[in-house]
Coordinates of N, CA, C and O and ligand atoms in Angstrom, one line a residue:
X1 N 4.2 -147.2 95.3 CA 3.0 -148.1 95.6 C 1.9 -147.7 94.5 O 1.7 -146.6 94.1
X2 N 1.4 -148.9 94.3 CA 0.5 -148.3 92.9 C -0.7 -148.2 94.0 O -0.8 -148.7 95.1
X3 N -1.9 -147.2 93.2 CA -2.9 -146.6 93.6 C -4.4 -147.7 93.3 O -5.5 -147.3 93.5
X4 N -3.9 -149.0 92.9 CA -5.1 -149.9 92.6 C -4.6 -151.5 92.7 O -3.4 -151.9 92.6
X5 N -5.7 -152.1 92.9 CA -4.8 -153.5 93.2 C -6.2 -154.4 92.6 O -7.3 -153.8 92.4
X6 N -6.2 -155.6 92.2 CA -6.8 -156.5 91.5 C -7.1 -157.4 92.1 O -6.3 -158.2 92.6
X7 N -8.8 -157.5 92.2 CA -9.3 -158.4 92.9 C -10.9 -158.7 92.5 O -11.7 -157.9 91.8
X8 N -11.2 -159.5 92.8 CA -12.8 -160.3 92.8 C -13.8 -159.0 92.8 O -13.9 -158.3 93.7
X9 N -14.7 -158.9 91.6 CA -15.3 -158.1 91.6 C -16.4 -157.6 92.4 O -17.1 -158.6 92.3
X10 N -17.0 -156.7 93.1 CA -18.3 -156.6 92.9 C -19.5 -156.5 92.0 O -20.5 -157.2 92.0
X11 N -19.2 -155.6 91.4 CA -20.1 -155.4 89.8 C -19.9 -156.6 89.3 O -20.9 -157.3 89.2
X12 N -19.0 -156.9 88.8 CA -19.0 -158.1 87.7 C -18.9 -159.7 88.3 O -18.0 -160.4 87.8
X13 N -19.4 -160.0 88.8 CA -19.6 -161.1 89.9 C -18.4 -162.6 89.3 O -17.7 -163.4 89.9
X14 N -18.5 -162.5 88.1 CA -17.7 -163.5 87.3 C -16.6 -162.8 87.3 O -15.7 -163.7 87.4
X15 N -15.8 -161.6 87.2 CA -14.9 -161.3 87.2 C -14.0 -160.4 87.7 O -14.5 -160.1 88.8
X16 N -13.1 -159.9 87.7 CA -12.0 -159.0 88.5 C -12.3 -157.5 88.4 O -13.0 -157.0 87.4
X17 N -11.8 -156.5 89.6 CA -12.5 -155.1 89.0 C -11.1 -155.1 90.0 O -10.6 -156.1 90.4
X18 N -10.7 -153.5 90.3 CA -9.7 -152.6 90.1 C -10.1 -151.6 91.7 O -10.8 -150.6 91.7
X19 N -9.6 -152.0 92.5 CA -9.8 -151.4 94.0 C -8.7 -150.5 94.4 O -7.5 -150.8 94.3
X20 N -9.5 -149.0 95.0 CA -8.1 -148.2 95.3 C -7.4 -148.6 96.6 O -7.8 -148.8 97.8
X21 N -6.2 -148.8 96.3 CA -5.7 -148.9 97.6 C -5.1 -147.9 98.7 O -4.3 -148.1 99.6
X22 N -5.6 -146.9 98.3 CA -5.4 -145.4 99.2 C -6.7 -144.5 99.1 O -7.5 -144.8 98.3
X23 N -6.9 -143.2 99.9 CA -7.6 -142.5 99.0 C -6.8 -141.8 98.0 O -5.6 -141.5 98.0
X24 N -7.7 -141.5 96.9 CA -7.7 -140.7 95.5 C -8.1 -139.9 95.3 O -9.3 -140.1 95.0
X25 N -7.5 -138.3 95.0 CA -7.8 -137.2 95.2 C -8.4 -137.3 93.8 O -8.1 -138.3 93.1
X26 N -9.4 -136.2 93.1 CA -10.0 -135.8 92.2 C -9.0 -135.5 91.2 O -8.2 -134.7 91.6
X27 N -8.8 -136.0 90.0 CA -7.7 -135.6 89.0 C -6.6 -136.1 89.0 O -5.6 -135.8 88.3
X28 N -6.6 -137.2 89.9 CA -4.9 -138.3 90.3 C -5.3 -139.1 88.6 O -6.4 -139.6 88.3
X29 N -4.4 -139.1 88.1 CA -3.7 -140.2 87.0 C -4.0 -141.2 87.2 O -3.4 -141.2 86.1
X30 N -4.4 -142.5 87.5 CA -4.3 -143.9 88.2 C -4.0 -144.8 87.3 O -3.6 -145.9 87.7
X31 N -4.0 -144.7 86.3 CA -3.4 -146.1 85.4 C -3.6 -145.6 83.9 O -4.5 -144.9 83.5
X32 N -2.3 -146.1 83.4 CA -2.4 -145.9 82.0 C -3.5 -147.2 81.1 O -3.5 -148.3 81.6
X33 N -4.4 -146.9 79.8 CA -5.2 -147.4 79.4 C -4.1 -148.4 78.4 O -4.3 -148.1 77.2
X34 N -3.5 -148.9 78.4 CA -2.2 -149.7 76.9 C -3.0 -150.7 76.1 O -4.1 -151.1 76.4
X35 N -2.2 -150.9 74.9 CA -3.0 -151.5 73.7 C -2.2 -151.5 72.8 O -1.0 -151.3 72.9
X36 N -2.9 -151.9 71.6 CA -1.9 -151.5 70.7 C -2.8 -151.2 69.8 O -3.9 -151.7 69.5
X37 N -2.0 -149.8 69.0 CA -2.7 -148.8 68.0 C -2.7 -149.4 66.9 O -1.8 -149.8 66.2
X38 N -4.1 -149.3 66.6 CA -4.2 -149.8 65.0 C -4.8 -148.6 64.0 O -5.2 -147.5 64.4
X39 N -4.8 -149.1 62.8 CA -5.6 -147.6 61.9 C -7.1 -148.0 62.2 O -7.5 -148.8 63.0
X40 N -7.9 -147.4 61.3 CA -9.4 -146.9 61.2 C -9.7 -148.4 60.3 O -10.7 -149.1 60.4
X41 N -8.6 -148.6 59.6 CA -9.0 -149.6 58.5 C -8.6 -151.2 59.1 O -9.0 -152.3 58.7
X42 N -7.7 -150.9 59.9 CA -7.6 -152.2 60.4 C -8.9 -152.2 61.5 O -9.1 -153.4 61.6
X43 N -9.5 -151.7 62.2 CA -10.1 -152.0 63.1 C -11.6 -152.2 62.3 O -12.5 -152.7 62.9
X44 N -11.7 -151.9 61.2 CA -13.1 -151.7 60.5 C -12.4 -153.0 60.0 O -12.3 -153.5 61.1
X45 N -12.0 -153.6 59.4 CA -11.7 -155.2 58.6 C -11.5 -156.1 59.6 O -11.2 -157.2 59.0
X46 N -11.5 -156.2 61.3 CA -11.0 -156.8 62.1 C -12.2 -157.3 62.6 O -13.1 -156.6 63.1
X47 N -12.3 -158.6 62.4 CA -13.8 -159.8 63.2 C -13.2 -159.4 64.4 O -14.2 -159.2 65.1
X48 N -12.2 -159.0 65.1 CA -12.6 -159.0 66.4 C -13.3 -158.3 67.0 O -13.7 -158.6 68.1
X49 N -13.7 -157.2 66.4 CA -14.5 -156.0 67.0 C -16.3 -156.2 66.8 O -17.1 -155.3 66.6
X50 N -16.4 -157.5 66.8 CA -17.6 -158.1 66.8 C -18.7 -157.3 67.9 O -18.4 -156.2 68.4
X51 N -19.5 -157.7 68.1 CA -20.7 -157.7 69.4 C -20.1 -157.8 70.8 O -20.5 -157.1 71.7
X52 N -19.0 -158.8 70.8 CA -18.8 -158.8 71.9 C -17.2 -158.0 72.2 O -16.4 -158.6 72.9
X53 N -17.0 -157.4 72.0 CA -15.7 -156.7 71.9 C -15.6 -155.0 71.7 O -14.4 -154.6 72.0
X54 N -16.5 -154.2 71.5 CA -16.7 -153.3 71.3 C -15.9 -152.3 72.5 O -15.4 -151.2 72.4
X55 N -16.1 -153.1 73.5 CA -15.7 -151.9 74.8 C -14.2 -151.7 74.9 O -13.8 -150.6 75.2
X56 N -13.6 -152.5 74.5 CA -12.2 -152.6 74.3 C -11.3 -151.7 73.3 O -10.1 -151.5 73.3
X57 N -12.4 -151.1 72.2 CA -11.9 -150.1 71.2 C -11.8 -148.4 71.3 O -12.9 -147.7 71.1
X58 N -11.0 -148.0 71.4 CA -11.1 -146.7 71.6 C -10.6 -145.7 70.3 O -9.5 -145.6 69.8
X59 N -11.5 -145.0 70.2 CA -11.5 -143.8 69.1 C -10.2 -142.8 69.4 O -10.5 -142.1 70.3
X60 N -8.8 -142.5 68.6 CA -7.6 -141.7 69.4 C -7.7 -141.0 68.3 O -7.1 -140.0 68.6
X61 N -8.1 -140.9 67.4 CA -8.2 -139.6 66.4 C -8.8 -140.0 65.0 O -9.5 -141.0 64.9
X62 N -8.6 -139.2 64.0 CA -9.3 -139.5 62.8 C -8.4 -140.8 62.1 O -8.8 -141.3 61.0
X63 N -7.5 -141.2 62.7 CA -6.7 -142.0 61.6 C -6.1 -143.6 62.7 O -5.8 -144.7 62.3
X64 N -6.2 -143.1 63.7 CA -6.3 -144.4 64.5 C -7.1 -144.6 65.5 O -8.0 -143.8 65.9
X65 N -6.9 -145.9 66.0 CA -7.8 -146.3 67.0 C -6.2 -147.6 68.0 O -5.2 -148.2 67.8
X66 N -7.7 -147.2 69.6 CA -6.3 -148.3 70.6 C -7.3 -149.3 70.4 O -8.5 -149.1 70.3
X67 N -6.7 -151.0 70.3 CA -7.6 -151.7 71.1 C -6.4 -152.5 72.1 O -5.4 -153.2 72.1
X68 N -7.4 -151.9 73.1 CA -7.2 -152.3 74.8 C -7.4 -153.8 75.1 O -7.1 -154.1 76.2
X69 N -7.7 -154.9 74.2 CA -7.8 -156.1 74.7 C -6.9 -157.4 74.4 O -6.8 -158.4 73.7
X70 N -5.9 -156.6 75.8 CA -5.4 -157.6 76.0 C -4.9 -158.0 77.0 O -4.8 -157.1 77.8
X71 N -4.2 -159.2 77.4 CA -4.0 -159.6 78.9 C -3.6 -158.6 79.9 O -4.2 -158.2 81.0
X72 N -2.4 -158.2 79.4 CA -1.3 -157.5 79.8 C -2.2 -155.3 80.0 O -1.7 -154.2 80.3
X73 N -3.1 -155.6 79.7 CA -4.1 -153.8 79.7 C -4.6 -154.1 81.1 O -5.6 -154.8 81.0
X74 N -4.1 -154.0 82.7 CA -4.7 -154.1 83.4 C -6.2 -153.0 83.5 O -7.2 -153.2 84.1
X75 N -5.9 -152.3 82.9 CA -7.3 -151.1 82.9 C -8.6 -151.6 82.6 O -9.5 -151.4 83.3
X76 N -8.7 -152.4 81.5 CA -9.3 -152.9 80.8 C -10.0 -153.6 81.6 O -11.1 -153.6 81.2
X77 N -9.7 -154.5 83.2 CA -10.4 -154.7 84.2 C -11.5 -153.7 84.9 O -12.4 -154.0 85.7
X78 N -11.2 -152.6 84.6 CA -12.3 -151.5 85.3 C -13.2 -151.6 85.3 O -13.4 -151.0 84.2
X79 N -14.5 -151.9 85.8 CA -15.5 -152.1 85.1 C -16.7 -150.8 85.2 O -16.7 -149.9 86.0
X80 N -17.5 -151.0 84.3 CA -18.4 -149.6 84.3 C -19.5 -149.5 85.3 O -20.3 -150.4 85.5
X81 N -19.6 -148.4 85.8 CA -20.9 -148.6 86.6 C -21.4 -146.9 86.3 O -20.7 -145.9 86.1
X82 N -22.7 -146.9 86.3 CA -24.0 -145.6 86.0 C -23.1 -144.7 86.9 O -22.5 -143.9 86.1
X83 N -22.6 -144.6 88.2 CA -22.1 -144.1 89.2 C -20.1 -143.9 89.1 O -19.4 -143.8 90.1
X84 N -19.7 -143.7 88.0 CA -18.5 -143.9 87.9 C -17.6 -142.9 88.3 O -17.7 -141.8 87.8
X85 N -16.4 -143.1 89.2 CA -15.4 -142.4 89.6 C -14.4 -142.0 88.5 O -13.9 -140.8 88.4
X86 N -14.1 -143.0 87.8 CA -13.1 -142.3 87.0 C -13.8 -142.5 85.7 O -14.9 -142.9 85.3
X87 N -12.4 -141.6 84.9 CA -13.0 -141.5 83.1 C -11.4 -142.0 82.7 O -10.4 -142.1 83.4
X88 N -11.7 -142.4 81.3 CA -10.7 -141.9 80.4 C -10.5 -141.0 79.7 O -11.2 -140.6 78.8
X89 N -9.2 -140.5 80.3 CA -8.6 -139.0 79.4 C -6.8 -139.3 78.2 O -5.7 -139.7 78.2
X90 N -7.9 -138.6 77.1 CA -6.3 -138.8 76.3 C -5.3 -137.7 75.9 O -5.6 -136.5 76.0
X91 N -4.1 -138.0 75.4 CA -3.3 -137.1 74.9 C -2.9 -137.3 74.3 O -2.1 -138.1 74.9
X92 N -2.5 -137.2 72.9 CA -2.1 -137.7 71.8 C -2.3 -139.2 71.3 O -3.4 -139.6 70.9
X93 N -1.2 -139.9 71.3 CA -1.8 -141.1 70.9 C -2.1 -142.0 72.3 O -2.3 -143.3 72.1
X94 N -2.2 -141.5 73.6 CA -2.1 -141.9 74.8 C -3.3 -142.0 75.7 O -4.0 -141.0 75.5
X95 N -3.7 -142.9 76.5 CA -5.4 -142.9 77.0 C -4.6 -143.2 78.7 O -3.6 -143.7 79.2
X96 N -5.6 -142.6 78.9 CA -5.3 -143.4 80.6 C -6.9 -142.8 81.6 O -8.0 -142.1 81.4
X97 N -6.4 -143.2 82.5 CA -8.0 -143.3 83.7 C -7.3 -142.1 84.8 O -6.2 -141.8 85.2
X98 N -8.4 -141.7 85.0 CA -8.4 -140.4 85.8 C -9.5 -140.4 86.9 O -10.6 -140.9 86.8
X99 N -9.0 -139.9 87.8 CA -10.4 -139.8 89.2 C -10.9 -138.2 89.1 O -10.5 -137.0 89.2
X100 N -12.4 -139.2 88.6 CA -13.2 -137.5 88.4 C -14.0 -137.6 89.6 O -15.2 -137.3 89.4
X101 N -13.8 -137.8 90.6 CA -14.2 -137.4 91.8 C -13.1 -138.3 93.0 O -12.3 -139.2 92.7
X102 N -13.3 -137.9 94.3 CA -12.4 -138.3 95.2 C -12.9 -139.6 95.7 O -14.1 -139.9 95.8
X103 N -11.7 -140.5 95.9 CA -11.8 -141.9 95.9 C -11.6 -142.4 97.0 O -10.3 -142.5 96.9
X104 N -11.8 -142.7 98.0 CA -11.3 -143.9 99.3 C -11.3 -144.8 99.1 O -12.0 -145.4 98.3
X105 N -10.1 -145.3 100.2 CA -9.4 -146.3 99.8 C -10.6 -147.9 100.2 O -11.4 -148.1 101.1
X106 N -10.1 -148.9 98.9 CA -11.4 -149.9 99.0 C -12.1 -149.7 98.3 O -12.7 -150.7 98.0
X107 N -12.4 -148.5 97.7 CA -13.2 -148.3 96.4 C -13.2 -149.3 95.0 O -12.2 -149.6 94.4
X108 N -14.2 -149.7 94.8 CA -13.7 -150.2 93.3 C -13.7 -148.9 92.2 O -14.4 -147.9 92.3
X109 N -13.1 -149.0 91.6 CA -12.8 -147.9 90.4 C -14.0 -148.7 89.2 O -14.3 -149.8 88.9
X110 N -14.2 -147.5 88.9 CA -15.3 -147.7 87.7 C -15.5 -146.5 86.5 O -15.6 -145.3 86.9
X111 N -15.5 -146.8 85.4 CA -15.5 -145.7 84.1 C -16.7 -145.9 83.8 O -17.5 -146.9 84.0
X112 N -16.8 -144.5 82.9 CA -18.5 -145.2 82.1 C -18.0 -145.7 80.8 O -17.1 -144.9 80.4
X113 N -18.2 -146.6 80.0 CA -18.0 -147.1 78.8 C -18.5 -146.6 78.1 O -18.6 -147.2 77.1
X114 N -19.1 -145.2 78.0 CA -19.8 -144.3 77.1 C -20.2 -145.1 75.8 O -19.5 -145.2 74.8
X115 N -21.6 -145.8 76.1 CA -22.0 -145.8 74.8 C -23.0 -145.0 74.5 O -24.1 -145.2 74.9
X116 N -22.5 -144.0 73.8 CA -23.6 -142.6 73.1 C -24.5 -142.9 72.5 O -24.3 -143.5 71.5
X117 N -26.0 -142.7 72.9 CA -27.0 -143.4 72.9 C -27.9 -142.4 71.4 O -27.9 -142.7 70.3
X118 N -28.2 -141.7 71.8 CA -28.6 -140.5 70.5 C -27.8 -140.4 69.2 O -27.9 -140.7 68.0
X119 N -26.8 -139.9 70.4 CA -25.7 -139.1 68.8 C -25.2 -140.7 68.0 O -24.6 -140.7 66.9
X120 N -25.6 -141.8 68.6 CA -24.8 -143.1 67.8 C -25.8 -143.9 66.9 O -25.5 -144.9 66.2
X121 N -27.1 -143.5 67.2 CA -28.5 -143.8 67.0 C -28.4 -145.7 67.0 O -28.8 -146.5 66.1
X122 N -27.6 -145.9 68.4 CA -27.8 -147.6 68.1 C -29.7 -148.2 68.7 O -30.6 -147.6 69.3
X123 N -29.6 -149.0 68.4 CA -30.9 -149.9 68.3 C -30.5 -150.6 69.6 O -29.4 -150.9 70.1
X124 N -32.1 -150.8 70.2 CA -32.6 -151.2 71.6 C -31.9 -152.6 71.9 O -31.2 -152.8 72.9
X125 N -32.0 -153.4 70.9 CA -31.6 -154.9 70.5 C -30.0 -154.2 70.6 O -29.6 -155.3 71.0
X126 N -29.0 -153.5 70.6 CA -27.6 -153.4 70.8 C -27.5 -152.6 72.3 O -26.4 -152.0 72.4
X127 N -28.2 -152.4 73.2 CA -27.8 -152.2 74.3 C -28.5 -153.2 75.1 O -27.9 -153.5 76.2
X128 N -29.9 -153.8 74.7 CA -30.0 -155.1 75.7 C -28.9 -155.9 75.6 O -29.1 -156.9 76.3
X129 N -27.5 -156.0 74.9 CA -26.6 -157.1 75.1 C -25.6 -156.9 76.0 O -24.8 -157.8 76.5
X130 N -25.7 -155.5 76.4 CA -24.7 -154.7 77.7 C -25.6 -154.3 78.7 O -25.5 -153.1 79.1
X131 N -26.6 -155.2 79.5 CA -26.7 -154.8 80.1 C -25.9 -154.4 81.3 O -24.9 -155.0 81.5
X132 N -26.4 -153.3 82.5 CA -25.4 -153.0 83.6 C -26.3 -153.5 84.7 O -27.5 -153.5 84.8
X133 N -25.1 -153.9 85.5 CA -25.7 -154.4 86.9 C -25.0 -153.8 87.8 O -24.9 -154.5 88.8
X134 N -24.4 -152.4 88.0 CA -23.8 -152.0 89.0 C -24.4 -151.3 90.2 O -23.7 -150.5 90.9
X135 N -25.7 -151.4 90.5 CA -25.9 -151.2 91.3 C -26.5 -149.7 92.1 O -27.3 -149.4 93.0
X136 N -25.6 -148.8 91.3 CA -26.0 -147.5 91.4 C -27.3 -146.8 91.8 O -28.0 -147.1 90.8
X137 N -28.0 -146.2 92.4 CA -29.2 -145.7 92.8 C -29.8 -144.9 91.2 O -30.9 -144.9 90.8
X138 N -28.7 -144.2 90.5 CA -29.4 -143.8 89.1 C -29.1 -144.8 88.0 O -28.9 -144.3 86.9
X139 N -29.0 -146.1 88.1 CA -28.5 -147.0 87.3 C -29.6 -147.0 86.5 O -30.7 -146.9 87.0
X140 N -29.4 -147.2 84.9 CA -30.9 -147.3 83.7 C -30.8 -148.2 83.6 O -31.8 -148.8 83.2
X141 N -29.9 -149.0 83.9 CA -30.0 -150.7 83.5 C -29.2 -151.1 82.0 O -28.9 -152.2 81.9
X142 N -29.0 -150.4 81.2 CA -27.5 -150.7 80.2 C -26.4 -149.9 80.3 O -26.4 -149.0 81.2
X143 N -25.8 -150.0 79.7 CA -24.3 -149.2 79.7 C -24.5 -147.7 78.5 O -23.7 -147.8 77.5
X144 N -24.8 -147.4 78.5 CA -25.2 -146.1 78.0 C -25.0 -144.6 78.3 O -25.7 -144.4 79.3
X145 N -24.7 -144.1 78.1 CA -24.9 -142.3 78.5 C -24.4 -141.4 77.2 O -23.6 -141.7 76.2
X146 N -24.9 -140.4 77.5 CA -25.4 -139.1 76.2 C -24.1 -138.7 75.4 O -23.8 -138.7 74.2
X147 N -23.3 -138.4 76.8 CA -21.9 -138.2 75.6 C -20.6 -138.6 75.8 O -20.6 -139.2 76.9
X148 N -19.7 -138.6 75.4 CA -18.5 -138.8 75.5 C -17.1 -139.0 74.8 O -17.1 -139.5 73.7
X149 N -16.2 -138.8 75.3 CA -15.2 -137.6 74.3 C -14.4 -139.1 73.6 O -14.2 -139.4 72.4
X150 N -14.3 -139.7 74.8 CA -13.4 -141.2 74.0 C -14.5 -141.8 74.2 O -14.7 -142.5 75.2
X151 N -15.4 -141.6 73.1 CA -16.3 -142.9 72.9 C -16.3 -144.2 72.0 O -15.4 -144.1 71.1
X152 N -17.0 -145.2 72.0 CA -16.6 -146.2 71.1 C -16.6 -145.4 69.2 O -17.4 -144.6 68.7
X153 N -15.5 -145.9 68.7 CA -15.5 -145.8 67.6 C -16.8 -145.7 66.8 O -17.7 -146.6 66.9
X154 N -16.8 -144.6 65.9 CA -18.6 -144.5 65.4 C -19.0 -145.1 64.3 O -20.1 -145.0 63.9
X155 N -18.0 -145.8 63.5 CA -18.0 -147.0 62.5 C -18.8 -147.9 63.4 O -20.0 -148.0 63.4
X156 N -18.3 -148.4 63.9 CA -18.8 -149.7 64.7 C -20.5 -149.5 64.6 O -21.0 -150.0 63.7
X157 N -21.3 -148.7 65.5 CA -22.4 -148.6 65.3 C -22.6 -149.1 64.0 O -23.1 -150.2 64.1
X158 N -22.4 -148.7 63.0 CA -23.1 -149.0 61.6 C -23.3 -150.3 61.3 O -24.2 -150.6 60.5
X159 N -22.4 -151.2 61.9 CA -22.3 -152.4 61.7 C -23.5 -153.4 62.6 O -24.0 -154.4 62.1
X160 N -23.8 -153.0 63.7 CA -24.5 -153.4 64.6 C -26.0 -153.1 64.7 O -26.8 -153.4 65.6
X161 N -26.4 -152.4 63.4 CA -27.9 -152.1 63.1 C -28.5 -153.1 63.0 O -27.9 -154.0 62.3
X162 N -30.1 -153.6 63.6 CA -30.5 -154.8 63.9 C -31.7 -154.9 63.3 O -32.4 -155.9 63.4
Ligands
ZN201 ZN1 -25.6 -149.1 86.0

């Protein structure tokens, strides 16, 4: 039995988010992140990694990158909230979602999309376009936080200077 099931979001009111269907102990596996691996250079020559695409891209080392966007990446439904249970953890060329804290069942699962706010020195004008609506009692209101290990690719920043 899988540990998540697909349905009508809360956070994302227009779209689908990722509910546990059991409880979830702290450090359970829950879904692999899939995509397909491109280099540094395809993803830096790629219009799709526009403004609106960015969350989909993930940094797997100095020479590649995953992008997650596509039908078939159920993960990629997760959506982010200030308050997030799970992360993305990788291993080699491999990403997947993990419960960094204990989950009951009915939970929606949520990652932070770590966009690194200092160390990426993006502009005000590039996080008013994400903003977050999840609700959270420490919620800042964009999708943002200080650090993180699979963060968006740090080329991208450069491109989105406003
Ligand atoms: Zn929030």
């Amino acid at each position: 039995m899988k540990l998540y099931k697909v349905k009508k979001s809360n956070i994302d009111r227009n779209g689908r988010g990722l509910y546990a269907t059991k409880d979830i102990k702290e450090g359970t596996r829950i879904i692999d992140y899939v995509g397909k691996i491109i280099t540094k250079k395809q993803s830096d020559e790629s219009e799709k990694f526009d403004n609106s695409k960015p969350i989909y891209l993930f940094n797997l080392n100095s020479r590649y990158d995953l992008d997650g966007d596509f039908s078939w990446n159920t993960a990629k439904l997760i959506n982010h909230s200030c308050e997030n249970c799970c992360d993305y953890e990788g291993q080699g060329l491999k990403l997947f979602v993990v419960a960094i804290k204990d989950i009951k069942k009915g939970e929606e699962l949520t990652c932070d999309y770590g966009f690194g706010f200092d160390s990426e020195k993006k502009s005000d004008t590039f996080f008013k376009k994400f903003p977050c609506r999840c609700g959270s009692k420490n919620c800042c209101g964009y999708i943002v936080r200080a650090e993180s290990r699979w963060r968006i690719n740090k080329r991208f920043s450069l491109s989105v200077k406003n």
